Amino acid sequence: MRKQIVAGNWKMNKTLDQGLQLVSEIVNMVQDEVHNGALVVLCPPFTHLQSVVHLTKGRTNVFVGAQNCSDKVSGAFTGEVSAEMLASLGVQYVILGHSERREYFAETNAQLAAKVDLALANGLKPIFCCGETLFQRQEQDYKALVCEQLTESLFHLSADQITGFVIAYEPIWAIGTGLTASKEQAQEMHLTIRDHFAAKYGAEVAASLSILYGGSAKPSNAPELFANPDVDGGLIGGASLLSRDFTDIVKAL
Ligand code: 13P
């Protein structure tokens, strides 16, 4: 059985105090109200990671993730944070390839392949993001473009490394816009992604992937998105900053 996951990507939001308050609320609500085996991954900014790891210690259904890591092992790369450093804090997940990193920081598929390798080498689980722009959806072969992101960053991995991998499909036109992919659009892309992995790694490996949906997911639309057979949870931005909304999304799994 593949894992069902709701991950919160806080992006560049919350001071340390505000973040720890949010984590305390989520941990309590998740503990009291969610007994469905879903995993929760909280991805605060780097500066909060150590404290959040501490606050969630011993919770079997709440894990901590970073929002990025360097594509270099170590050395003179001012301002960068390595996968090894994240692992040394007790962080378990790392979001890689988010469209905001691809767009604002010019991350390429090849660079992301290097980040994935370093994450795995240090025992971190990548949450690997892919997705198309509105222009690509309307004017181009958007399915092929998304598959290309996956091929170029992940297809050098072995079947063992891909087994249980976490992918996040995030249509860029739905991120922070209030526009959500319809449940049919989400299912179509999640199935396309699973089929793409099946063609390379076989059906069994493809069935083990957790494919999360991201893009204006909220309590009102999560139930129908999550009801799709190939949607295994969500990567939540704005709604992950509100404990009630985030917990309601976890409950929808
Ligand atoms: P929103 O949920 O705010 O649209 O953000 C989605 C996202 O980018 C999560 O990584």
mmCIF file with all atom_site columns, C-alpha atoms in Angstrom, residues 7-217:
data_model
loop_
_atom_site.group_PDB
_atom_site.id
_atom_site.type_symbol
_atom_site.label_atom_id
_atom_site.label_alt_id
_atom_site.label_comp_id
_atom_site.label_asym_id
_atom_site.label_entity_id
_atom_site.label_seq_id
_atom_site.pdbx_PDB_ins_code
_atom_site.Cartn_x
_atom_site.Cartn_y
_atom_site.Cartn_z
_atom_site.occupancy
_atom_site.B_iso_or_equiv
_atom_site.pdbx_formal_charge
_atom_site.auth_seq_id
_atom_site.auth_comp_id
_atom_site.auth_asym_id
_atom_site.auth_atom_id
_atom_site.pdbx_PDB_model_num
ATOM 1   C CA . ALA A 1 7   ? 2.487   17.998 3.358   1.00 0.00 ? 7   ALA A CA 1
ATOM 2   C CA . GLY A 1 8   ? 2.415   21.672 4.297   1.00 0.00 ? 8   GLY A CA 1
ATOM 3   C CA . ASN A 1 9   ? 4.769   23.941 2.358   1.00 0.00 ? 9   ASN A CA 1
ATOM 4   C CA . TRP A 1 10  ? 4.942   27.125 4.400   1.00 0.00 ? 10  TRP A CA 1
ATOM 5   C CA . LYS A 1 11  ? 7.150   28.832 1.813   1.00 0.00 ? 11  LYS A CA 1
ATOM 6   C CA . MET A 1 12  ? 8.653   32.056 3.251   1.00 0.00 ? 12  MET A CA 1
ATOM 7   C CA . ASN A 1 13  ? 6.037   32.618 5.942   1.00 0.00 ? 13  ASN A CA 1
ATOM 8   C CA . LYS A 1 14  ? 5.903   32.707 9.771   1.00 0.00 ? 14  LYS A CA 1
ATOM 9   C CA . THR A 1 15  ? 8.425   33.916 12.315  1.00 0.00 ? 15  THR A CA 1
ATOM 10  C CA . LEU A 1 16  ? 9.847   31.235 14.603  1.00 0.00 ? 16  LEU A CA 1
ATOM 11  C CA . ASP A 1 17  ? 7.305   31.972 17.359  1.00 0.00 ? 17  ASP A CA 1
ATOM 12  C CA . GLN A 1 18  ? 4.400   31.984 14.931  1.00 0.00 ? 18  GLN A CA 1
ATOM 13  C CA . GLY A 1 19  ? 5.647   28.785 13.340  1.00 0.00 ? 19  GLY A CA 1
ATOM 14  C CA . LEU A 1 20  ? 6.019   26.919 16.624  1.00 0.00 ? 20  LEU A CA 1
ATOM 15  C CA . GLN A 1 21  ? 2.518   28.019 17.628  1.00 0.00 ? 21  GLN A CA 1
ATOM 16  C CA . LEU A 1 22  ? 1.172   26.645 14.358  1.00 0.00 ? 22  LEU A CA 1
ATOM 17  C CA . VAL A 1 23  ? 3.037   23.354 14.803  1.00 0.00 ? 23  VAL A CA 1
ATOM 18  C CA . SER A 1 24  ? 1.707   22.937 18.359  1.00 0.00 ? 24  SER A CA 1
ATOM 19  C CA . GLU A 1 25  ? -1.838  23.464 17.164  1.00 0.00 ? 25  GLU A CA 1
ATOM 20  C CA . ILE A 1 26  ? -1.476  21.076 14.234  1.00 0.00 ? 26  ILE A CA 1
ATOM 21  C CA . VAL A 1 27  ? 0.184   18.363 16.329  1.00 0.00 ? 27  VAL A CA 1
ATOM 22  C CA . ASN A 1 28  ? -2.645  18.508 18.879  1.00 0.00 ? 28  ASN A CA 1
ATOM 23  C CA . MET A 1 29  ? -5.403  18.520 16.289  1.00 0.00 ? 29  MET A CA 1
ATOM 24  C CA . VAL A 1 30  ? -3.829  15.745 14.250  1.00 0.00 ? 30  VAL A CA 1
ATOM 25  C CA . GLN A 1 31  ? -3.399  13.662 17.375  1.00 0.00 ? 31  GLN A CA 1
ATOM 26  C CA . ASP A 1 32  ? -6.956  14.195 18.593  1.00 0.00 ? 32  ASP A CA 1
ATOM 27  C CA . GLU A 1 33  ? -8.838  14.009 15.353  1.00 0.00 ? 33  GLU A CA 1
ATOM 28  C CA . VAL A 1 34  ? -6.964  12.074 12.728  1.00 0.00 ? 34  VAL A CA 1
ATOM 29  C CA . HIS A 1 35  ? -6.712  8.328  13.004  1.00 0.00 ? 35  HIS A CA 1
ATOM 30  C CA . ASN A 1 36  ? -6.682  7.390  9.349   1.00 0.00 ? 36  ASN A CA 1
ATOM 31  C CA . GLY A 1 37  ? -3.028  6.453  8.992   1.00 0.00 ? 37  GLY A CA 1
ATOM 32  C CA . ALA A 1 38  ? -2.245  9.502  6.880   1.00 0.00 ? 38  ALA A CA 1
ATOM 33  C CA . LEU A 1 39  ? 1.214   10.995 7.250   1.00 0.00 ? 39  LEU A CA 1
ATOM 34  C CA . VAL A 1 40  ? 1.643   14.694 7.858   1.00 0.00 ? 40  VAL A CA 1
ATOM 35  C CA . VAL A 1 41  ? 4.839   16.438 6.714   1.00 0.00 ? 41  VAL A CA 1
ATOM 36  C CA . LEU A 1 42  ? 5.482   19.985 7.893   1.00 0.00 ? 42  LEU A CA 1
ATOM 37  C CA . CYS A 1 43  ? 7.905   21.993 5.741   1.00 0.00 ? 43  CYS A CA 1
ATOM 38  C CA . PRO A 1 44  ? 8.804   25.253 7.488   1.00 0.00 ? 44  PRO A CA 1
ATOM 39  C CA . PRO A 1 45  ? 11.683  27.562 6.499   1.00 0.00 ? 45  PRO A CA 1
ATOM 40  C CA . PHE A 1 46  ? 15.238  26.355 7.228   1.00 0.00 ? 46  PHE A CA 1
ATOM 41  C CA . THR A 1 47  ? 15.518  28.586 10.299  1.00 0.00 ? 47  THR A CA 1
ATOM 42  C CA . HIS A 1 48  ? 12.657  26.758 12.043  1.00 0.00 ? 48  HIS A CA 1
ATOM 43  C CA . LEU A 1 49  ? 13.583  23.178 11.214  1.00 0.00 ? 49  LEU A CA 1
ATOM 44  C CA . GLN A 1 50  ? 15.512  22.242 14.328  1.00 0.00 ? 50  GLN A CA 1
ATOM 45  C CA . SER A 1 51  ? 12.795  23.573 16.641  1.00 0.00 ? 51  SER A CA 1
ATOM 46  C CA . VAL A 1 52  ? 10.037  21.896 14.658  1.00 0.00 ? 52  VAL A CA 1
ATOM 47  C CA . VAL A 1 53  ? 11.903  18.577 14.712  1.00 0.00 ? 53  VAL A CA 1
ATOM 48  C CA . HIS A 1 54  ? 12.138  18.949 18.488  1.00 0.00 ? 54  HIS A CA 1
ATOM 49  C CA . LEU A 1 55  ? 8.439   19.800 18.858  1.00 0.00 ? 55  LEU A CA 1
ATOM 50  C CA . THR A 1 56  ? 7.280   16.837 16.775  1.00 0.00 ? 56  THR A CA 1
ATOM 51  C CA . LYS A 1 57  ? 9.646   14.238 18.249  1.00 0.00 ? 57  LYS A CA 1
ATOM 52  C CA . GLY A 1 58  ? 7.954   10.973 19.106  1.00 0.00 ? 58  GLY A CA 1
ATOM 53  C CA . ARG A 1 59  ? 4.918   11.633 16.864  1.00 0.00 ? 59  ARG A CA 1
ATOM 54  C CA . THR A 1 60  ? 4.461   8.672  14.607  1.00 0.00 ? 60  THR A CA 1
ATOM 55  C CA . ASN A 1 61  ? 2.347   10.471 12.007  1.00 0.00 ? 61  ASN A CA 1
ATOM 56  C CA . VAL A 1 62  ? 4.037   13.897 11.831  1.00 0.00 ? 62  VAL A CA 1
ATOM 57  C CA . PHE A 1 63  ? 7.334   14.386 10.001  1.00 0.00 ? 63  PHE A CA 1
ATOM 58  C CA . VAL A 1 64  ? 9.441   17.389 9.114   1.00 0.00 ? 64  VAL A CA 1
ATOM 59  C CA . GLY A 1 65  ? 10.664  18.446 5.701   1.00 0.00 ? 65  GLY A CA 1
ATOM 60  C CA . ALA A 1 66  ? 12.828  21.212 4.271   1.00 0.00 ? 66  ALA A CA 1
ATOM 61  C CA . GLN A 1 67  ? 11.795  23.242 1.232   1.00 0.00 ? 67  GLN A CA 1
ATOM 62  C CA . ASN A 1 68  ? 15.055  22.849 -0.670  1.00 0.00 ? 68  ASN A CA 1
ATOM 63  C CA . CYS A 1 69  ? 18.650  21.673 -0.404  1.00 0.00 ? 69  CYS A CA 1
ATOM 64  C CA . SER A 1 70  ? 21.862  22.427 -2.233  1.00 0.00 ? 70  SER A CA 1
ATOM 65  C CA . ASP A 1 71  ? 23.016  20.515 -5.294  1.00 0.00 ? 71  ASP A CA 1
ATOM 66  C CA . LYS A 1 72  ? 26.546  20.591 -3.839  1.00 0.00 ? 72  LYS A CA 1
ATOM 67  C CA . VAL A 1 73  ? 27.964  18.393 -1.092  1.00 0.00 ? 73  VAL A CA 1
ATOM 68  C CA . SER A 1 74  ? 29.696  21.160 0.915   1.00 0.00 ? 74  SER A CA 1
ATOM 69  C CA . GLY A 1 75  ? 32.128  24.029 0.552   1.00 0.00 ? 75  GLY A CA 1
ATOM 70  C CA . ALA A 1 76  ? 32.239  27.644 -0.559  1.00 0.00 ? 76  ALA A CA 1
ATOM 71  C CA . PHE A 1 77  ? 28.592  28.150 -1.513  1.00 0.00 ? 77  PHE A CA 1
ATOM 72  C CA . THR A 1 78  ? 27.496  31.079 0.633   1.00 0.00 ? 78  THR A CA 1
ATOM 73  C CA . GLY A 1 79  ? 23.924  30.879 1.836   1.00 0.00 ? 79  GLY A CA 1
ATOM 74  C CA . GLU A 1 80  ? 23.355  27.290 0.751   1.00 0.00 ? 80  GLU A CA 1
ATOM 75  C CA . VAL A 1 81  ? 22.189  24.436 2.989   1.00 0.00 ? 81  VAL A CA 1
ATOM 76  C CA . SER A 1 82  ? 23.299  20.873 2.255   1.00 0.00 ? 82  SER A CA 1
ATOM 77  C CA . ALA A 1 83  ? 21.298  17.668 2.417   1.00 0.00 ? 83  ALA A CA 1
ATOM 78  C CA . GLU A 1 84  ? 23.768  16.382 5.003   1.00 0.00 ? 84  GLU A CA 1
ATOM 79  C CA . MET A 1 85  ? 23.077  19.385 7.259   1.00 0.00 ? 85  MET A CA 1
ATOM 80  C CA . LEU A 1 86  ? 19.323  18.787 7.014   1.00 0.00 ? 86  LEU A CA 1
ATOM 81  C CA . ALA A 1 87  ? 19.730  15.112 7.832   1.00 0.00 ? 87  ALA A CA 1
ATOM 82  C CA . SER A 1 88  ? 21.881  16.031 10.833  1.00 0.00 ? 88  SER A CA 1
ATOM 83  C CA . LEU A 1 89  ? 18.891  17.959 12.275  1.00 0.00 ? 89  LEU A CA 1
ATOM 84  C CA . GLY A 1 90  ? 16.598  14.944 12.049  1.00 0.00 ? 90  GLY A CA 1
ATOM 85  C CA . VAL A 1 91  ? 14.716  16.280 9.029   1.00 0.00 ? 91  VAL A CA 1
ATOM 86  C CA . GLN A 1 92  ? 13.200  13.408 7.016   1.00 0.00 ? 92  GLN A CA 1
ATOM 87  C CA . TYR A 1 93  ? 11.785  14.968 3.839   1.00 0.00 ? 93  TYR A CA 1
ATOM 88  C CA . VAL A 1 94  ? 12.851  17.652 1.384   1.00 0.00 ? 94  VAL A CA 1
ATOM 89  C CA . ILE A 1 95  ? 10.742  19.396 -1.251  1.00 0.00 ? 95  ILE A CA 1
ATOM 90  C CA . LEU A 1 96  ? 12.703  19.548 -4.517  1.00 0.00 ? 96  LEU A CA 1
ATOM 91  C CA . GLY A 1 97  ? 11.855  21.126 -7.845  1.00 0.00 ? 97  GLY A CA 1
ATOM 92  C CA . HIS A 1 98  ? 9.091   23.409 -6.657  1.00 0.00 ? 98  HIS A CA 1
ATOM 93  C CA . SER A 1 99  ? 7.963   25.656 -9.530  1.00 0.00 ? 99  SER A CA 1
ATOM 94  C CA . GLU A 1 100 ? 8.930   28.751 -7.527  1.00 0.00 ? 100 GLU A CA 1
ATOM 95  C CA . ARG A 1 101 ? 12.501  27.441 -7.284  1.00 0.00 ? 101 ARG A CA 1
ATOM 96  C CA . ARG A 1 102 ? 12.499  26.556 -10.971 1.00 0.00 ? 102 ARG A CA 1
ATOM 97  C CA . GLU A 1 103 ? 11.173  30.002 -11.938 1.00 0.00 ? 103 GLU A CA 1
ATOM 98  C CA . TYR A 1 104 ? 12.826  32.446 -9.495  1.00 0.00 ? 104 TYR A CA 1
ATOM 99  C CA . PHE A 1 105 ? 16.084  30.568 -8.939  1.00 0.00 ? 105 PHE A CA 1
ATOM 100 C CA . ALA A 1 106 ? 16.426  29.053 -12.408 1.00 0.00 ? 106 ALA A CA 1
ATOM 101 C CA . GLU A 1 107 ? 16.702  25.481 -11.167 1.00 0.00 ? 107 GLU A CA 1
ATOM 102 C CA . THR A 1 108 ? 17.115  23.071 -14.043 1.00 0.00 ? 108 THR A CA 1
ATOM 103 C CA . ASN A 1 109 ? 16.135  19.424 -14.360 1.00 0.00 ? 109 ASN A CA 1
ATOM 104 C CA . ALA A 1 110 ? 19.835  18.477 -14.307 1.00 0.00 ? 110 ALA A CA 1
ATOM 105 C CA . GLN A 1 111 ? 20.490  20.451 -11.109 1.00 0.00 ? 111 GLN A CA 1
ATOM 106 C CA . LEU A 1 112 ? 17.453  18.826 -9.550  1.00 0.00 ? 112 LEU A CA 1
ATOM 107 C CA . ALA A 1 113 ? 18.811  15.396 -10.432 1.00 0.00 ? 113 ALA A CA 1
ATOM 108 C CA . ALA A 1 114 ? 21.938  16.286 -8.404  1.00 0.00 ? 114 ALA A CA 1
ATOM 109 C CA . LYS A 1 115 ? 19.794  17.483 -5.480  1.00 0.00 ? 115 LYS A CA 1
ATOM 110 C CA . VAL A 1 116 ? 17.748  14.272 -5.565  1.00 0.00 ? 116 VAL A CA 1
ATOM 111 C CA . ASP A 1 117 ? 20.951  12.198 -5.465  1.00 0.00 ? 117 ASP A CA 1
ATOM 112 C CA . LEU A 1 118 ? 22.316  14.106 -2.475  1.00 0.00 ? 118 LEU A CA 1
ATOM 113 C CA . ALA A 1 119 ? 18.984  13.938 -0.653  1.00 0.00 ? 119 ALA A CA 1
ATOM 114 C CA . LEU A 1 120 ? 18.815  10.161 -1.116  1.00 0.00 ? 120 LEU A CA 1
ATOM 115 C CA . ALA A 1 121 ? 22.491  9.687  -0.215  1.00 0.00 ? 121 ALA A CA 1
ATOM 116 C CA . ASN A 1 122 ? 21.760  11.411 3.098   1.00 0.00 ? 122 ASN A CA 1
ATOM 117 C CA . GLY A 1 123 ? 18.606  9.440  3.848   1.00 0.00 ? 123 GLY A CA 1
ATOM 118 C CA . LEU A 1 124 ? 16.161  12.247 3.037   1.00 0.00 ? 124 LEU A CA 1
ATOM 119 C CA . LYS A 1 125 ? 12.947  11.505 1.163   1.00 0.00 ? 125 LYS A CA 1
ATOM 120 C CA . PRO A 1 126 ? 12.402  13.946 -1.704  1.00 0.00 ? 126 PRO A CA 1
ATOM 121 C CA . ILE A 1 127 ? 8.944   15.341 -2.409  1.00 0.00 ? 127 ILE A CA 1
ATOM 122 C CA . PHE A 1 128 ? 9.634   15.962 -6.072  1.00 0.00 ? 128 PHE A CA 1
ATOM 123 C CA . CYS A 1 129 ? 7.488   18.627 -7.729  1.00 0.00 ? 129 CYS A CA 1
ATOM 124 C CA . CYS A 1 130 ? 6.454   18.844 -11.352 1.00 0.00 ? 130 CYS A CA 1
ATOM 125 C CA . GLY A 1 131 ? 3.824   20.808 -13.230 1.00 0.00 ? 131 GLY A CA 1
ATOM 126 C CA . GLU A 1 132 ? 2.987   22.965 -16.221 1.00 0.00 ? 132 GLU A CA 1
ATOM 127 C CA . THR A 1 133 ? 2.242   26.665 -16.732 1.00 0.00 ? 133 THR A CA 1
ATOM 128 C CA . LEU A 1 134 ? -1.085  27.904 -18.071 1.00 0.00 ? 134 LEU A CA 1
ATOM 129 C CA . PHE A 1 135 ? 0.545   28.669 -21.437 1.00 0.00 ? 135 PHE A CA 1
ATOM 130 C CA . GLN A 1 136 ? 1.954   25.146 -21.608 1.00 0.00 ? 136 GLN A CA 1
ATOM 131 C CA . ARG A 1 137 ? -1.444  23.657 -20.752 1.00 0.00 ? 137 ARG A CA 1
ATOM 132 C CA . GLN A 1 138 ? -3.229  25.698 -23.394 1.00 0.00 ? 138 GLN A CA 1
ATOM 133 C CA . GLU A 1 139 ? -0.665  25.753 -26.188 1.00 0.00 ? 139 GLU A CA 1
ATOM 134 C CA . GLN A 1 140 ? 1.701   22.818 -25.783 1.00 0.00 ? 140 GLN A CA 1
ATOM 135 C CA . ASP A 1 141 ? 1.895   19.121 -25.036 1.00 0.00 ? 141 ASP A CA 1
ATOM 136 C CA . TYR A 1 142 ? 1.732   19.676 -21.271 1.00 0.00 ? 142 TYR A CA 1
ATOM 137 C CA . LYS A 1 143 ? 1.702   15.973 -20.436 1.00 0.00 ? 143 LYS A CA 1
ATOM 138 C CA . ALA A 1 144 ? 4.971   15.464 -22.327 1.00 0.00 ? 144 ALA A CA 1
ATOM 139 C CA . LEU A 1 145 ? 6.504   18.500 -20.607 1.00 0.00 ? 145 LEU A CA 1
ATOM 140 C CA . VAL A 1 146 ? 5.663   17.203 -17.142 1.00 0.00 ? 146 VAL A CA 1
ATOM 141 C CA . CYS A 1 147 ? 6.942   13.732 -18.051 1.00 0.00 ? 147 CYS A CA 1
ATOM 142 C CA . GLU A 1 148 ? 10.173  15.320 -19.301 1.00 0.00 ? 148 GLU A CA 1
ATOM 143 C CA . GLN A 1 149 ? 10.720  16.997 -15.906 1.00 0.00 ? 149 GLN A CA 1
ATOM 144 C CA . LEU A 1 150 ? 10.417  13.586 -14.278 1.00 0.00 ? 150 LEU A CA 1
ATOM 145 C CA . THR A 1 151 ? 12.569  11.773 -16.834 1.00 0.00 ? 151 THR A CA 1
ATOM 146 C CA . GLU A 1 152 ? 15.432  14.260 -16.682 1.00 0.00 ? 152 GLU A CA 1
ATOM 147 C CA . SER A 1 153 ? 15.572  14.504 -12.890 1.00 0.00 ? 153 SER A CA 1
ATOM 148 C CA . LEU A 1 154 ? 14.571  11.011 -11.743 1.00 0.00 ? 154 LEU A CA 1
ATOM 149 C CA . PHE A 1 155 ? 14.961  8.345  -14.397 1.00 0.00 ? 155 PHE A CA 1
ATOM 150 C CA . HIS A 1 156 ? 18.629  7.766  -13.617 1.00 0.00 ? 156 HIS A CA 1
ATOM 151 C CA . LEU A 1 157 ? 17.513  6.258  -10.280 1.00 0.00 ? 157 LEU A CA 1
ATOM 152 C CA . SER A 1 158 ? 17.181  2.526  -9.693  1.00 0.00 ? 158 SER A CA 1
ATOM 153 C CA . ALA A 1 159 ? 13.830  0.787  -9.235  1.00 0.00 ? 159 ALA A CA 1
ATOM 154 C CA . ASP A 1 160 ? 14.685  0.370  -5.552  1.00 0.00 ? 160 ASP A CA 1
ATOM 155 C CA . GLN A 1 161 ? 15.255  4.108  -5.175  1.00 0.00 ? 161 GLN A CA 1
ATOM 156 C CA . ILE A 1 162 ? 12.015  4.957  -6.985  1.00 0.00 ? 162 ILE A CA 1
ATOM 157 C CA . THR A 1 163 ? 9.913   2.501  -4.974  1.00 0.00 ? 163 THR A CA 1
ATOM 158 C CA . GLY A 1 164 ? 7.796   4.520  -2.536  1.00 0.00 ? 164 GLY A CA 1
ATOM 159 C CA . PHE A 1 165 ? 8.981   7.827  -4.007  1.00 0.00 ? 165 PHE A CA 1
ATOM 160 C CA . VAL A 1 166 ? 6.860   10.929 -3.391  1.00 0.00 ? 166 VAL A CA 1
ATOM 161 C CA . ILE A 1 167 ? 5.897   13.090 -6.379  1.00 0.00 ? 167 ILE A CA 1
ATOM 162 C CA . ALA A 1 168 ? 3.866   16.302 -6.162  1.00 0.00 ? 168 ALA A CA 1
ATOM 163 C CA . TYR A 1 169 ? 1.926   17.341 -9.257  1.00 0.00 ? 169 TYR A CA 1
ATOM 164 C CA . GLU A 1 170 ? 1.463   21.086 -8.982  1.00 0.00 ? 170 GLU A CA 1
ATOM 165 C CA . PRO A 1 171 ? -0.088  22.814 -12.001 1.00 0.00 ? 171 PRO A CA 1
ATOM 166 C CA . ILE A 1 172 ? 1.562   26.239 -11.862 1.00 0.00 ? 172 ILE A CA 1
ATOM 167 C CA . TRP A 1 173 ? -1.643  27.968 -12.935 1.00 0.00 ? 173 TRP A CA 1
ATOM 168 C CA . ALA A 1 174 ? -3.302  26.650 -9.765  1.00 0.00 ? 174 ALA A CA 1
ATOM 169 C CA . ILE A 1 175 ? -0.631  27.715 -7.247  1.00 0.00 ? 175 ILE A CA 1
ATOM 170 C CA . GLY A 1 176 ? -1.746  30.594 -5.050  1.00 0.00 ? 176 GLY A CA 1
ATOM 171 C CA . THR A 1 177 ? -4.306  31.655 -7.662  1.00 0.00 ? 177 THR A CA 1
ATOM 172 C CA . GLY A 1 178 ? -7.467  30.208 -6.165  1.00 0.00 ? 178 GLY A CA 1
ATOM 173 C CA . LEU A 1 179 ? -7.827  28.153 -9.363  1.00 0.00 ? 179 LEU A CA 1
ATOM 174 C CA . THR A 1 180 ? -7.769  24.441 -8.576  1.00 0.00 ? 180 THR A CA 1
ATOM 175 C CA . ALA A 1 181 ? -7.429  21.644 -11.060 1.00 0.00 ? 181 ALA A CA 1
ATOM 176 C CA . SER A 1 182 ? -10.783 19.894 -11.373 1.00 0.00 ? 182 SER A CA 1
ATOM 177 C CA . LYS A 1 183 ? -10.887 16.402 -9.994  1.00 0.00 ? 183 LYS A CA 1
ATOM 178 C CA . GLU A 1 184 ? -10.836 15.087 -13.569 1.00 0.00 ? 184 GLU A CA 1
ATOM 179 C CA . GLN A 1 185 ? -7.806  17.223 -14.500 1.00 0.00 ? 185 GLN A CA 1
ATOM 180 C CA . ALA A 1 186 ? -5.951  16.058 -11.396 1.00 0.00 ? 186 ALA A CA 1
ATOM 181 C CA . GLN A 1 187 ? -6.738  12.377 -11.986 1.00 0.00 ? 187 GLN A CA 1
ATOM 182 C CA . GLU A 1 188 ? -5.729  12.633 -15.648 1.00 0.00 ? 188 GLU A CA 1
ATOM 183 C CA . MET A 1 189 ? -2.292  14.034 -14.778 1.00 0.00 ? 189 MET A CA 1
ATOM 184 C CA . HIS A 1 190 ? -1.693  11.748 -11.800 1.00 0.00 ? 190 HIS A CA 1
ATOM 185 C CA . LEU A 1 191 ? -2.470  8.734  -13.970 1.00 0.00 ? 191 LEU A CA 1
ATOM 186 C CA . THR A 1 192 ? -0.224  10.102 -16.728 1.00 0.00 ? 192 THR A CA 1
ATOM 187 C CA . ILE A 1 193 ? 2.591   10.414 -14.192 1.00 0.00 ? 193 ILE A CA 1
ATOM 188 C CA . ARG A 1 194 ? 2.022   6.912  -12.801 1.00 0.00 ? 194 ARG A CA 1
ATOM 189 C CA . ASP A 1 195 ? 1.913   5.452  -16.310 1.00 0.00 ? 195 ASP A CA 1
ATOM 190 C CA . HIS A 1 196 ? 5.148   7.265  -17.160 1.00 0.00 ? 196 HIS A CA 1
ATOM 191 C CA . PHE A 1 197 ? 6.891   5.563  -14.233 1.00 0.00 ? 197 PHE A CA 1
ATOM 192 C CA . ALA A 1 198 ? 5.236   2.232  -15.080 1.00 0.00 ? 198 ALA A CA 1
ATOM 193 C CA . ALA A 1 199 ? 6.694   2.363  -18.594 1.00 0.00 ? 199 ALA A CA 1
ATOM 194 C CA . LYS A 1 200 ? 10.211  2.722  -17.170 1.00 0.00 ? 200 LYS A CA 1
ATOM 195 C CA . TYR A 1 201 ? 10.045  0.821  -13.861 1.00 0.00 ? 201 TYR A CA 1
ATOM 196 C CA . GLY A 1 202 ? 7.037   -1.503 -14.172 1.00 0.00 ? 202 GLY A CA 1
ATOM 197 C CA . ALA A 1 203 ? 3.524   -1.427 -12.745 1.00 0.00 ? 203 ALA A CA 1
ATOM 198 C CA . GLU A 1 204 ? 4.463   -2.551 -9.251  1.00 0.00 ? 204 GLU A CA 1
ATOM 199 C CA . VAL A 1 205 ? 6.973   0.242  -8.702  1.00 0.00 ? 205 VAL A CA 1
ATOM 200 C CA . ALA A 1 206 ? 4.562   2.785  -10.225 1.00 0.00 ? 206 ALA A CA 1
ATOM 201 C CA . ALA A 1 207 ? 1.803   1.625  -7.865  1.00 0.00 ? 207 ALA A CA 1
ATOM 202 C CA . SER A 1 208 ? 4.076   2.286  -4.880  1.00 0.00 ? 208 SER A CA 1
ATOM 203 C CA . LEU A 1 209 ? 4.478   6.009  -5.679  1.00 0.00 ? 209 LEU A CA 1
ATOM 204 C CA . SER A 1 210 ? 2.649   8.554  -3.564  1.00 0.00 ? 210 SER A CA 1
ATOM 205 C CA . ILE A 1 211 ? 1.500   11.235 -6.002  1.00 0.00 ? 211 ILE A CA 1
ATOM 206 C CA . LEU A 1 212 ? 0.330   14.376 -4.197  1.00 0.00 ? 212 LEU A CA 1
ATOM 207 C CA . TYR A 1 213 ? -1.719  17.189 -5.686  1.00 0.00 ? 213 TYR A CA 1
ATOM 208 C CA . GLY A 1 214 ? -0.769  20.824 -5.047  1.00 0.00 ? 214 GLY A CA 1
ATOM 209 C CA . GLY A 1 215 ? -2.387  24.079 -6.122  1.00 0.00 ? 215 GLY A CA 1
ATOM 210 C CA . SER A 1 216 ? -5.037  25.984 -4.160  1.00 0.00 ? 216 SER A CA 1
ATOM 211 C CA . ALA A 1 217 ? -6.044  22.842 -2.269  1.00 0.00 ? 217 ALA A CA 1
#
